JSON list of C-alpha atoms in Angstrom, two decimals:
[
{"chain": "A", "resi": 28, "resn": "MET", "atom": "CA", "xyz": [17.08, -6.81, 11.74]},
{"chain": "A", "resi": 29, "resn": "HIS", "atom": "CA", "xyz": [17.26, -7.29, 8.02]},
{"chain": "A", "resi": 30, "resn": "VAL", "atom": "CA", "xyz": [18.57, -10.53, 6.63]},
{"chain": "A", "resi": 31, "resn": "HIS", "atom": "CA", "xyz": [21.30, -10.38, 4.03]},
{"chain": "A", "resi": 32, "resn": "LEU", "atom": "CA", "xyz": [20.29, -11.87, 0.71]},
{"chain": "A", "resi": 33, "resn": "GLU", "atom": "CA", "xyz": [22.84, -14.67, 0.94]},
{"chain": "A", "resi": 34, "resn": "ALA", "atom": "CA", "xyz": [21.56, -15.81, 4.34]},
{"chain": "A", "resi": 35, "resn": "ALA", "atom": "CA", "xyz": [17.89, -15.47, 3.41]},
{"chain": "A", "resi": 36, "resn": "LEU", "atom": "CA", "xyz": [18.15, -17.56, 0.26]},
{"chain": "A", "resi": 37, "resn": "LYS", "atom": "CA", "xyz": [19.93, -20.63, 1.62]},
{"chain": "A", "resi": 38, "resn": "SER", "atom": "CA", "xyz": [17.04, -23.01, 1.06]},
{"chain": "A", "resi": 39, "resn": "GLU", "atom": "CA", "xyz": [14.39, -23.66, -1.54]},
{"chain": "A", "resi": 40, "resn": "GLN", "atom": "CA", "xyz": [11.73, -22.86, 1.09]},
{"chain": "A", "resi": 41, "resn": "ALA", "atom": "CA", "xyz": [13.32, -19.48, 1.78]},
{"chain": "A", "resi": 42, "resn": "ILE", "atom": "CA", "xyz": [13.31, -18.70, -1.93]},
{"chain": "A", "resi": 43, "resn": "ALA", "atom": "CA", "xyz": [9.69, -19.81, -2.29]},
{"chain": "A", "resi": 44, "resn": "ASP", "atom": "CA", "xyz": [8.67, -17.69, 0.73]},
{"chain": "A", "resi": 45, "resn": "ARG", "atom": "CA", "xyz": [10.45, -14.63, -0.66]},
{"chain": "A", "resi": 46, "resn": "PHE", "atom": "CA", "xyz": [8.68, -14.96, -4.01]},
{"chain": "A", "resi": 47, "resn": "ALA", "atom": "CA", "xyz": [5.30, -15.58, -2.35]},
{"chain": "A", "resi": 48, "resn": "LEU", "atom": "CA", "xyz": [5.65, -12.47, -0.17]},
{"chain": "A", "resi": 49, "resn": "ASP", "atom": "CA", "xyz": [6.78, -10.38, -3.12]},
{"chain": "A", "resi": 50, "resn": "ASP", "atom": "CA", "xyz": [3.80, -11.61, -5.15]},
{"chain": "A", "resi": 51, "resn": "LEU", "atom": "CA", "xyz": [1.44, -10.77, -2.29]},
{"chain": "A", "resi": 52, "resn": "LEU", "atom": "CA", "xyz": [2.77, -7.22, -2.02]},
{"chain": "A", "resi": 53, "resn": "THR", "atom": "CA", "xyz": [2.43, -6.81, -5.79]},
{"chain": "A", "resi": 54, "resn": "ALA", "atom": "CA", "xyz": [-1.14, -8.17, -5.68]},
{"chain": "A", "resi": 55, "resn": "TYR", "atom": "CA", "xyz": [-1.94, -5.54, -3.04]},
{"chain": "A", "resi": 56, "resn": "ALA", "atom": "CA", "xyz": [-0.60, -2.71, -5.24]},
{"chain": "A", "resi": 57, "resn": "VAL", "atom": "CA", "xyz": [-2.45, -3.99, -8.31]},
{"chain": "A", "resi": 58, "resn": "ALA", "atom": "CA", "xyz": [-5.70, -4.29, -6.33]},
{"chain": "A", "resi": 59, "resn": "ILE", "atom": "CA", "xyz": [-5.43, -0.64, -5.30]},
{"chain": "A", "resi": 60, "resn": "ASP", "atom": "CA", "xyz": [-4.54, 0.56, -8.80]},
{"chain": "A", "resi": 61, "resn": "THR", "atom": "CA", "xyz": [-7.29, -1.38, -10.57]},
{"chain": "A", "resi": 62, "resn": "ASP", "atom": "CA", "xyz": [-10.18, -0.55, -8.23]},
{"chain": "A", "resi": 63, "resn": "GLN", "atom": "CA", "xyz": [-10.33, -4.09, -6.87]},
{"chain": "A", "resi": 64, "resn": "VAL", "atom": "CA", "xyz": [-10.09, -3.26, -3.16]},
{"chain": "A", "resi": 65, "resn": "THR", "atom": "CA", "xyz": [-12.39, -6.19, -2.40]},
{"chain": "A", "resi": 66, "resn": "GLU", "atom": "CA", "xyz": [-9.29, -8.30, -3.13]},
{"chain": "A", "resi": 67, "resn": "LEU", "atom": "CA", "xyz": [-7.91, -7.21, 0.25]},
{"chain": "A", "resi": 68, "resn": "THR", "atom": "CA", "xyz": [-10.21, -9.82, 1.81]},
{"chain": "A", "resi": 69, "resn": "ARG", "atom": "CA", "xyz": [-8.35, -12.54, -0.08]},
{"chain": "A", "resi": 70, "resn": "LEU", "atom": "CA", "xyz": [-4.89, -11.05, 0.53]},
{"chain": "A", "resi": 71, "resn": "ALA", "atom": "CA", "xyz": [-5.21, -10.49, 4.28]},
{"chain": "A", "resi": 72, "resn": "THR", "atom": "CA", "xyz": [-5.86, -12.47, 7.44]},
{"chain": "A", "resi": 73, "resn": "GLU", "atom": "CA", "xyz": [-9.33, -12.11, 8.97]},
{"chain": "A", "resi": 74, "resn": "ASP", "atom": "CA", "xyz": [-7.89, -10.08, 11.86]},
{"chain": "A", "resi": 75, "resn": "ALA", "atom": "CA", "xyz": [-5.58, -7.92, 9.72]},
{"chain": "A", "resi": 76, "resn": "VAL", "atom": "CA", "xyz": [-5.11, -4.25, 10.55]},
{"chain": "A", "resi": 77, "resn": "PHE", "atom": "CA", "xyz": [-4.61, -1.63, 7.83]},
{"chain": "A", "resi": 78, "resn": "ASP", "atom": "CA", "xyz": [-3.29, 1.79, 8.84]},
{"chain": "A", "resi": 79, "resn": "TYR", "atom": "CA", "xyz": [-3.72, 4.70, 6.43]},
{"chain": "A", "resi": 80, "resn": "GLN", "atom": "CA", "xyz": [-3.69, 7.45, 9.08]},
{"chain": "A", "resi": 81, "resn": "SER", "atom": "CA", "xyz": [-0.73, 9.27, 7.53]},
{"chain": "A", "resi": 82, "resn": "SER", "atom": "CA", "xyz": [-2.84, 10.00, 4.45]},
{"chain": "A", "resi": 83, "resn": "GLY", "atom": "CA", "xyz": [-6.06, 10.90, 6.25]},
{"chain": "A", "resi": 84, "resn": "GLY", "atom": "CA", "xyz": [-7.52, 7.40, 6.38]},
{"chain": "A", "resi": 85, "resn": "PRO", "atom": "CA", "xyz": [-8.41, 4.99, 9.16]},
{"chain": "A", "resi": 86, "resn": "ARG", "atom": "CA", "xyz": [-6.51, 2.42, 11.16]},
{"chain": "A", "resi": 87, "resn": "GLY", "atom": "CA", "xyz": [-8.82, -0.54, 11.23]},
{"chain": "A", "resi": 88, "resn": "SER", "atom": "CA", "xyz": [-10.06, -3.80, 9.82]},
{"chain": "A", "resi": 89, "resn": "VAL", "atom": "CA", "xyz": [-9.98, -5.00, 6.24]},
{"chain": "A", "resi": 90, "resn": "ALA", "atom": "CA", "xyz": [-13.61, -3.89, 5.82]},
{"chain": "A", "resi": 91, "resn": "GLU", "atom": "CA", "xyz": [-12.83, -0.39, 7.14]},
{"chain": "A", "resi": 92, "resn": "ALA", "atom": "CA", "xyz": [-9.83, -0.11, 4.82]},
{"chain": "A", "resi": 93, "resn": "GLN", "atom": "CA", "xyz": [-11.88, -1.24, 1.83]},
{"chain": "A", "resi": 94, "resn": "GLN", "atom": "CA", "xyz": [-14.64, 1.26, 2.56]},
{"chain": "A", "resi": 95, "resn": "TRP", "atom": "CA", "xyz": [-12.22, 4.17, 2.87]},
{"chain": "A", "resi": 96, "resn": "LEU", "atom": "CA", "xyz": [-10.20, 3.16, -0.19]},
{"chain": "A", "resi": 97, "resn": "GLN", "atom": "CA", "xyz": [-13.30, 2.84, -2.38]},
{"chain": "A", "resi": 98, "resn": "SER", "atom": "CA", "xyz": [-14.42, 6.32, -1.38]},
{"chain": "A", "resi": 99, "resn": "ALA", "atom": "CA", "xyz": [-10.99, 7.97, -1.61]},
{"chain": "A", "resi": 100, "resn": "LEU", "atom": "CA", "xyz": [-10.08, 6.37, -4.93]},
{"chain": "A", "resi": 101, "resn": "GLU", "atom": "CA", "xyz": [-13.21, 7.73, -6.63]},
{"chain": "A", "resi": 102, "resn": "GLN", "atom": "CA", "xyz": [-11.35, 11.05, -6.75]},
{"chain": "A", "resi": 103, "resn": "VAL", "atom": "CA", "xyz": [-8.18, 9.49, -8.20]},
{"chain": "A", "resi": 104, "resn": "PRO", "atom": "CA", "xyz": [-8.85, 8.53, -11.84]},
{"chain": "A", "resi": 105, "resn": "VAL", "atom": "CA", "xyz": [-5.18, 8.09, -12.79]},
{"chain": "A", "resi": 106, "resn": "ARG", "atom": "CA", "xyz": [-2.77, 6.29, -10.48]},
{"chain": "A", "resi": 107, "resn": "ALA", "atom": "CA", "xyz": [0.12, 3.87, -10.27]},
{"chain": "A", "resi": 108, "resn": "HIS", "atom": "CA", "xyz": [1.34, 2.28, -7.08]},
{"chain": "A", "resi": 109, "resn": "LEU", "atom": "CA", "xyz": [5.03, 1.45, -7.23]},
{"chain": "A", "resi": 110, "resn": "ILE", "atom": "CA", "xyz": [6.38, -0.45, -4.22]},
{"chain": "A", "resi": 111, "resn": "VAL", "atom": "CA", "xyz": [10.18, -0.64, -4.40]},
{"chain": "A", "resi": 112, "resn": "ASN", "atom": "CA", "xyz": [13.34, -1.16, -2.33]},
{"chain": "A", "resi": 113, "resn": "ARG", "atom": "CA", "xyz": [11.71, -4.05, -0.50]},
{"chain": "A", "resi": 114, "resn": "ARG", "atom": "CA", "xyz": [13.61, -5.38, 2.53]},
{"chain": "A", "resi": 115, "resn": "PHE", "atom": "CA", "xyz": [12.25, -8.66, 3.87]},
{"chain": "A", "resi": 116, "resn": "ASP", "atom": "CA", "xyz": [12.77, -10.23, 7.29]},
{"chain": "A", "resi": 117, "resn": "ILE", "atom": "CA", "xyz": [11.41, -13.78, 7.02]},
{"chain": "A", "resi": 118, "resn": "HIS", "atom": "CA", "xyz": [10.90, -16.23, 9.87]},
{"chain": "A", "resi": 119, "resn": "GLU", "atom": "CA", "xyz": [9.23, -19.63, 9.87]},
{"chain": "A", "resi": 120, "resn": "ASP", "atom": "CA", "xyz": [5.57, -18.52, 9.88]},
{"chain": "A", "resi": 121, "resn": "SER", "atom": "CA", "xyz": [5.85, -14.74, 10.02]},
{"chain": "A", "resi": 122, "resn": "ALA", "atom": "CA", "xyz": [7.59, -12.09, 8.01]},
{"chain": "A", "resi": 123, "resn": "CYS", "atom": "CA", "xyz": [7.78, -8.36, 7.62]},
{"chain": "A", "resi": 124, "resn": "VAL", "atom": "CA", "xyz": [8.82, -6.02, 4.87]},
{"chain": "A", "resi": 125, "resn": "GLU", "atom": "CA", "xyz": [9.86, -2.41, 4.81]},
{"chain": "A", "resi": 126, "resn": "ALA", "atom": "CA", "xyz": [9.46, -0.85, 1.38]},
{"chain": "A", "resi": 127, "resn": "HIS", "atom": "CA", "xyz": [9.37, 2.54, -0.27]},
{"chain": "A", "resi": 128, "resn": "PHE", "atom": "CA", "xyz": [6.41, 3.57, -2.38]},
{"chain": "A", "resi": 129, "resn": "PHE", "atom": "CA", "xyz": [6.04, 6.11, -5.14]},
{"chain": "A", "resi": 130, "resn": "ASN", "atom": "CA", "xyz": [2.49, 6.99, -6.09]},
{"chain": "A", "resi": 131, "resn": "PRO", "atom": "CA", "xyz": [2.13, 9.13, -9.23]},
{"chain": "A", "resi": 132, "resn": "MET", "atom": "CA", "xyz": [-1.51, 10.10, -9.59]},
{"chain": "A", "resi": 133, "resn": "SER", "atom": "CA", "xyz": [-3.96, 12.78, -10.61]},
{"chain": "A", "resi": 134, "resn": "VAL", "atom": "CA", "xyz": [-6.94, 13.84, -8.54]},
{"chain": "A", "resi": 135, "resn": "LYS", "atom": "CA", "xyz": [-10.25, 15.53, -9.18]},
{"chain": "A", "resi": 136, "resn": "VAL", "atom": "CA", "xyz": [-10.53, 18.85, -7.35]},
{"chain": "A", "resi": 137, "resn": "PRO", "atom": "CA", "xyz": [-13.99, 20.30, -6.73]},
{"chain": "A", "resi": 138, "resn": "GLY", "atom": "CA", "xyz": [-14.50, 23.48, -8.74]},
{"chain": "A", "resi": 139, "resn": "GLN", "atom": "CA", "xyz": [-11.70, 22.75, -11.20]},
{"chain": "A", "resi": 140, "resn": "LYS", "atom": "CA", "xyz": [-12.11, 21.53, -14.75]},
{"chain": "A", "resi": 141, "resn": "ASN", "atom": "CA", "xyz": [-8.79, 19.71, -15.00]},
{"chain": "A", "resi": 142, "resn": "GLU", "atom": "CA", "xyz": [-7.38, 17.04, -12.76]},
{"chain": "A", "resi": 143, "resn": "VAL", "atom": "CA", "xyz": [-4.39, 17.92, -10.61]},
{"chain": "A", "resi": 144, "resn": "TRP", "atom": "CA", "xyz": [-1.10, 16.03, -10.78]},
{"chain": "A", "resi": 145, "resn": "ASN", "atom": "CA", "xyz": [-0.59, 14.90, -7.18]},
{"chain": "A", "resi": 146, "resn": "PRO", "atom": "CA", "xyz": [2.35, 12.48, -6.74]},
{"chain": "A", "resi": 147, "resn": "GLY", "atom": "CA", "xyz": [3.45, 11.27, -3.33]},
{"chain": "A", "resi": 148, "resn": "GLY", "atom": "CA", "xyz": [5.59, 8.74, -1.59]},
{"chain": "A", "resi": 149, "resn": "GLY", "atom": "CA", "xyz": [6.70, 7.19, 1.64]},
{"chain": "A", "resi": 150, "resn": "TYR", "atom": "CA", "xyz": [7.06, 3.78, 3.23]},
{"chain": "A", "resi": 151, "resn": "TYR", "atom": "CA", "xyz": [5.10, 0.63, 3.81]},
{"chain": "A", "resi": 152, "resn": "PHE", "atom": "CA", "xyz": [5.66, -1.53, 6.86]},
{"chain": "A", "resi": 153, "resn": "VAL", "atom": "CA", "xyz": [3.88, -4.83, 6.28]},
{"chain": "A", "resi": 154, "resn": "GLY", "atom": "CA", "xyz": [3.53, -7.85, 8.52]},
{"chain": "A", "resi": 155, "resn": "PHE", "atom": "CA", "xyz": [2.72, -11.25, 7.03]},
{"chain": "A", "resi": 156, "resn": "ARG", "atom": "CA", "xyz": [1.54, -14.50, 8.58]},
{"chain": "A", "resi": 157, "resn": "ARG", "atom": "CA", "xyz": [1.64, -17.97, 7.05]},
{"chain": "A", "resi": 158, "resn": "THR", "atom": "CA", "xyz": [-1.86, -19.50, 7.09]},
{"chain": "A", "resi": 159, "resn": "GLY", "atom": "CA", "xyz": [-3.40, -22.72, 5.79]},
{"chain": "A", "resi": 160, "resn": "LYS", "atom": "CA", "xyz": [-4.01, -20.81, 2.54]},
{"chain": "A", "resi": 161, "resn": "GLY", "atom": "CA", "xyz": [-0.46, -19.51, 2.28]},
{"chain": "A", "resi": 162, "resn": "TRP", "atom": "CA", "xyz": [1.04, -16.16, 3.24]},
{"chain": "A", "resi": 163, "resn": "ARG", "atom": "CA", "xyz": [-1.39, -13.34, 4.06]},
{"chain": "A", "resi": 164, "resn": "ILE", "atom": "CA", "xyz": [-1.04, -9.71, 5.16]},
{"chain": "A", "resi": 165, "resn": "SER", "atom": "CA", "xyz": [-1.58, -9.41, 8.92]},
{"chain": "A", "resi": 166, "resn": "GLU", "atom": "CA", "xyz": [-0.77, -5.71, 9.25]},
{"chain": "A", "resi": 167, "resn": "LEU", "atom": "CA", "xyz": [-0.08, -2.94, 6.77]},
{"chain": "A", "resi": 168, "resn": "VAL", "atom": "CA", "xyz": [1.03, 0.53, 7.78]},
{"chain": "A", "resi": 169, "resn": "MET", "atom": "CA", "xyz": [1.37, 3.20, 5.11]},
{"chain": "A", "resi": 170, "resn": "LEU", "atom": "CA", "xyz": [3.60, 6.08, 6.16]},
{"chain": "A", "resi": 171, "resn": "GLN", "atom": "CA", "xyz": [3.13, 8.83, 3.60]},
{"chain": "A", "resi": 172, "resn": "THR", "atom": "CA", "xyz": [6.07, 11.20, 3.98]},
{"chain": "A", "resi": 173, "resn": "TRP", "atom": "CA", "xyz": [5.45, 13.55, 1.07]},
{"chain": "A", "resi": 174, "resn": "ARG", "atom": "CA", "xyz": [2.84, 14.59, -1.47]},
{"chain": "A", "resi": 175, "resn": "VAL", "atom": "CA", "xyz": [2.74, 17.59, -3.80]},
{"chain": "A", "resi": 176, "resn": "ALA", "atom": "CA", "xyz": [-0.09, 19.16, -5.72]},
{"chain": "A", "resi": 177, "resn": "VAL", "atom": "CA", "xyz": [0.85, 20.66, -9.07]},
{"chain": "A", "resi": 178, "resn": "GLY", "atom": "CA", "xyz": [-1.58, 22.98, -10.82]},
{"chain": "A", "resi": 179, "resn": "VAL", "atom": "CA", "xyz": [-4.00, 23.72, -7.96]},
{"chain": "A", "resi": 180, "resn": "HIS", "atom": "CA", "xyz": [-5.58, 27.14, -8.19]},
{"chain": "A", "resi": 181, "resn": "ALA", "atom": "CA", "xyz": [-8.25, 26.86, -5.52]},
{"chain": "A", "resi": 182, "resn": "ALA", "atom": "CA", "xyz": [-8.99, 29.86, -3.33]},
{"chain": "A", "resi": 183, "resn": "GLY", "atom": "CA", "xyz": [-7.43, 29.75, 0.11]},
{"chain": "A", "resi": 184, "resn": "GLY", "atom": "CA", "xyz": [-4.23, 27.84, -0.52]},
{"chain": "A", "resi": 185, "resn": "SER", "atom": "CA", "xyz": [-2.60, 25.13, -2.47]},
{"chain": "A", "resi": 186, "resn": "GLY", "atom": "CA", "xyz": [-5.40, 22.62, -2.04]},
{"chain": "A", "resi": 187, "resn": "GLY", "atom": "CA", "xyz": [-4.22, 19.10, -2.39]},
{"chain": "A", "resi": 188, "resn": "HIS", "atom": "CA", "xyz": [-5.64, 15.71, -1.68]},
{"chain": "A", "resi": 189, "resn": "ARG", "atom": "CA", "xyz": [-5.55, 13.56, 1.42]},
{"chain": "A", "resi": 190, "resn": "GLY", "atom": "CA", "xyz": [-5.81, 10.03, 0.12]},
{"chain": "A", "resi": 191, "resn": "PRO", "atom": "CA", "xyz": [-3.81, 7.05, -1.01]}
]
């Protein structure tokens, strides 16, 4: 169930929560785009689960997500992580958001001189929990629904990249 804006913003606390959650989601995107995946430790609960299976990654702990992201992002020198159309469902000490993402990026392809333009997109489903340190991510599921590779000339097919 998604809360209508009017109902969700009836109190100062509701407004503060909405901004805090929005800031947390933005901090996540910036951490990915600026090679600061160690920031996930600060942004998430200790028992958080990150699920990148739809893009070839793991479903696991913060540490597992960080390890995979650091490795995968080495091949992605140019990227932007745009998280839009955010729909929040906020309760007293828990919240969730469903949001679209658009991920323009270029990737290095073995055997090719030039990087390949490789945009993609899909959805994020993110759970949040209020802690003594404020809101934190308790679960993040990335559902990549599309990705295209433009300019791939590798033998045996269109190539492409399985990564964030």
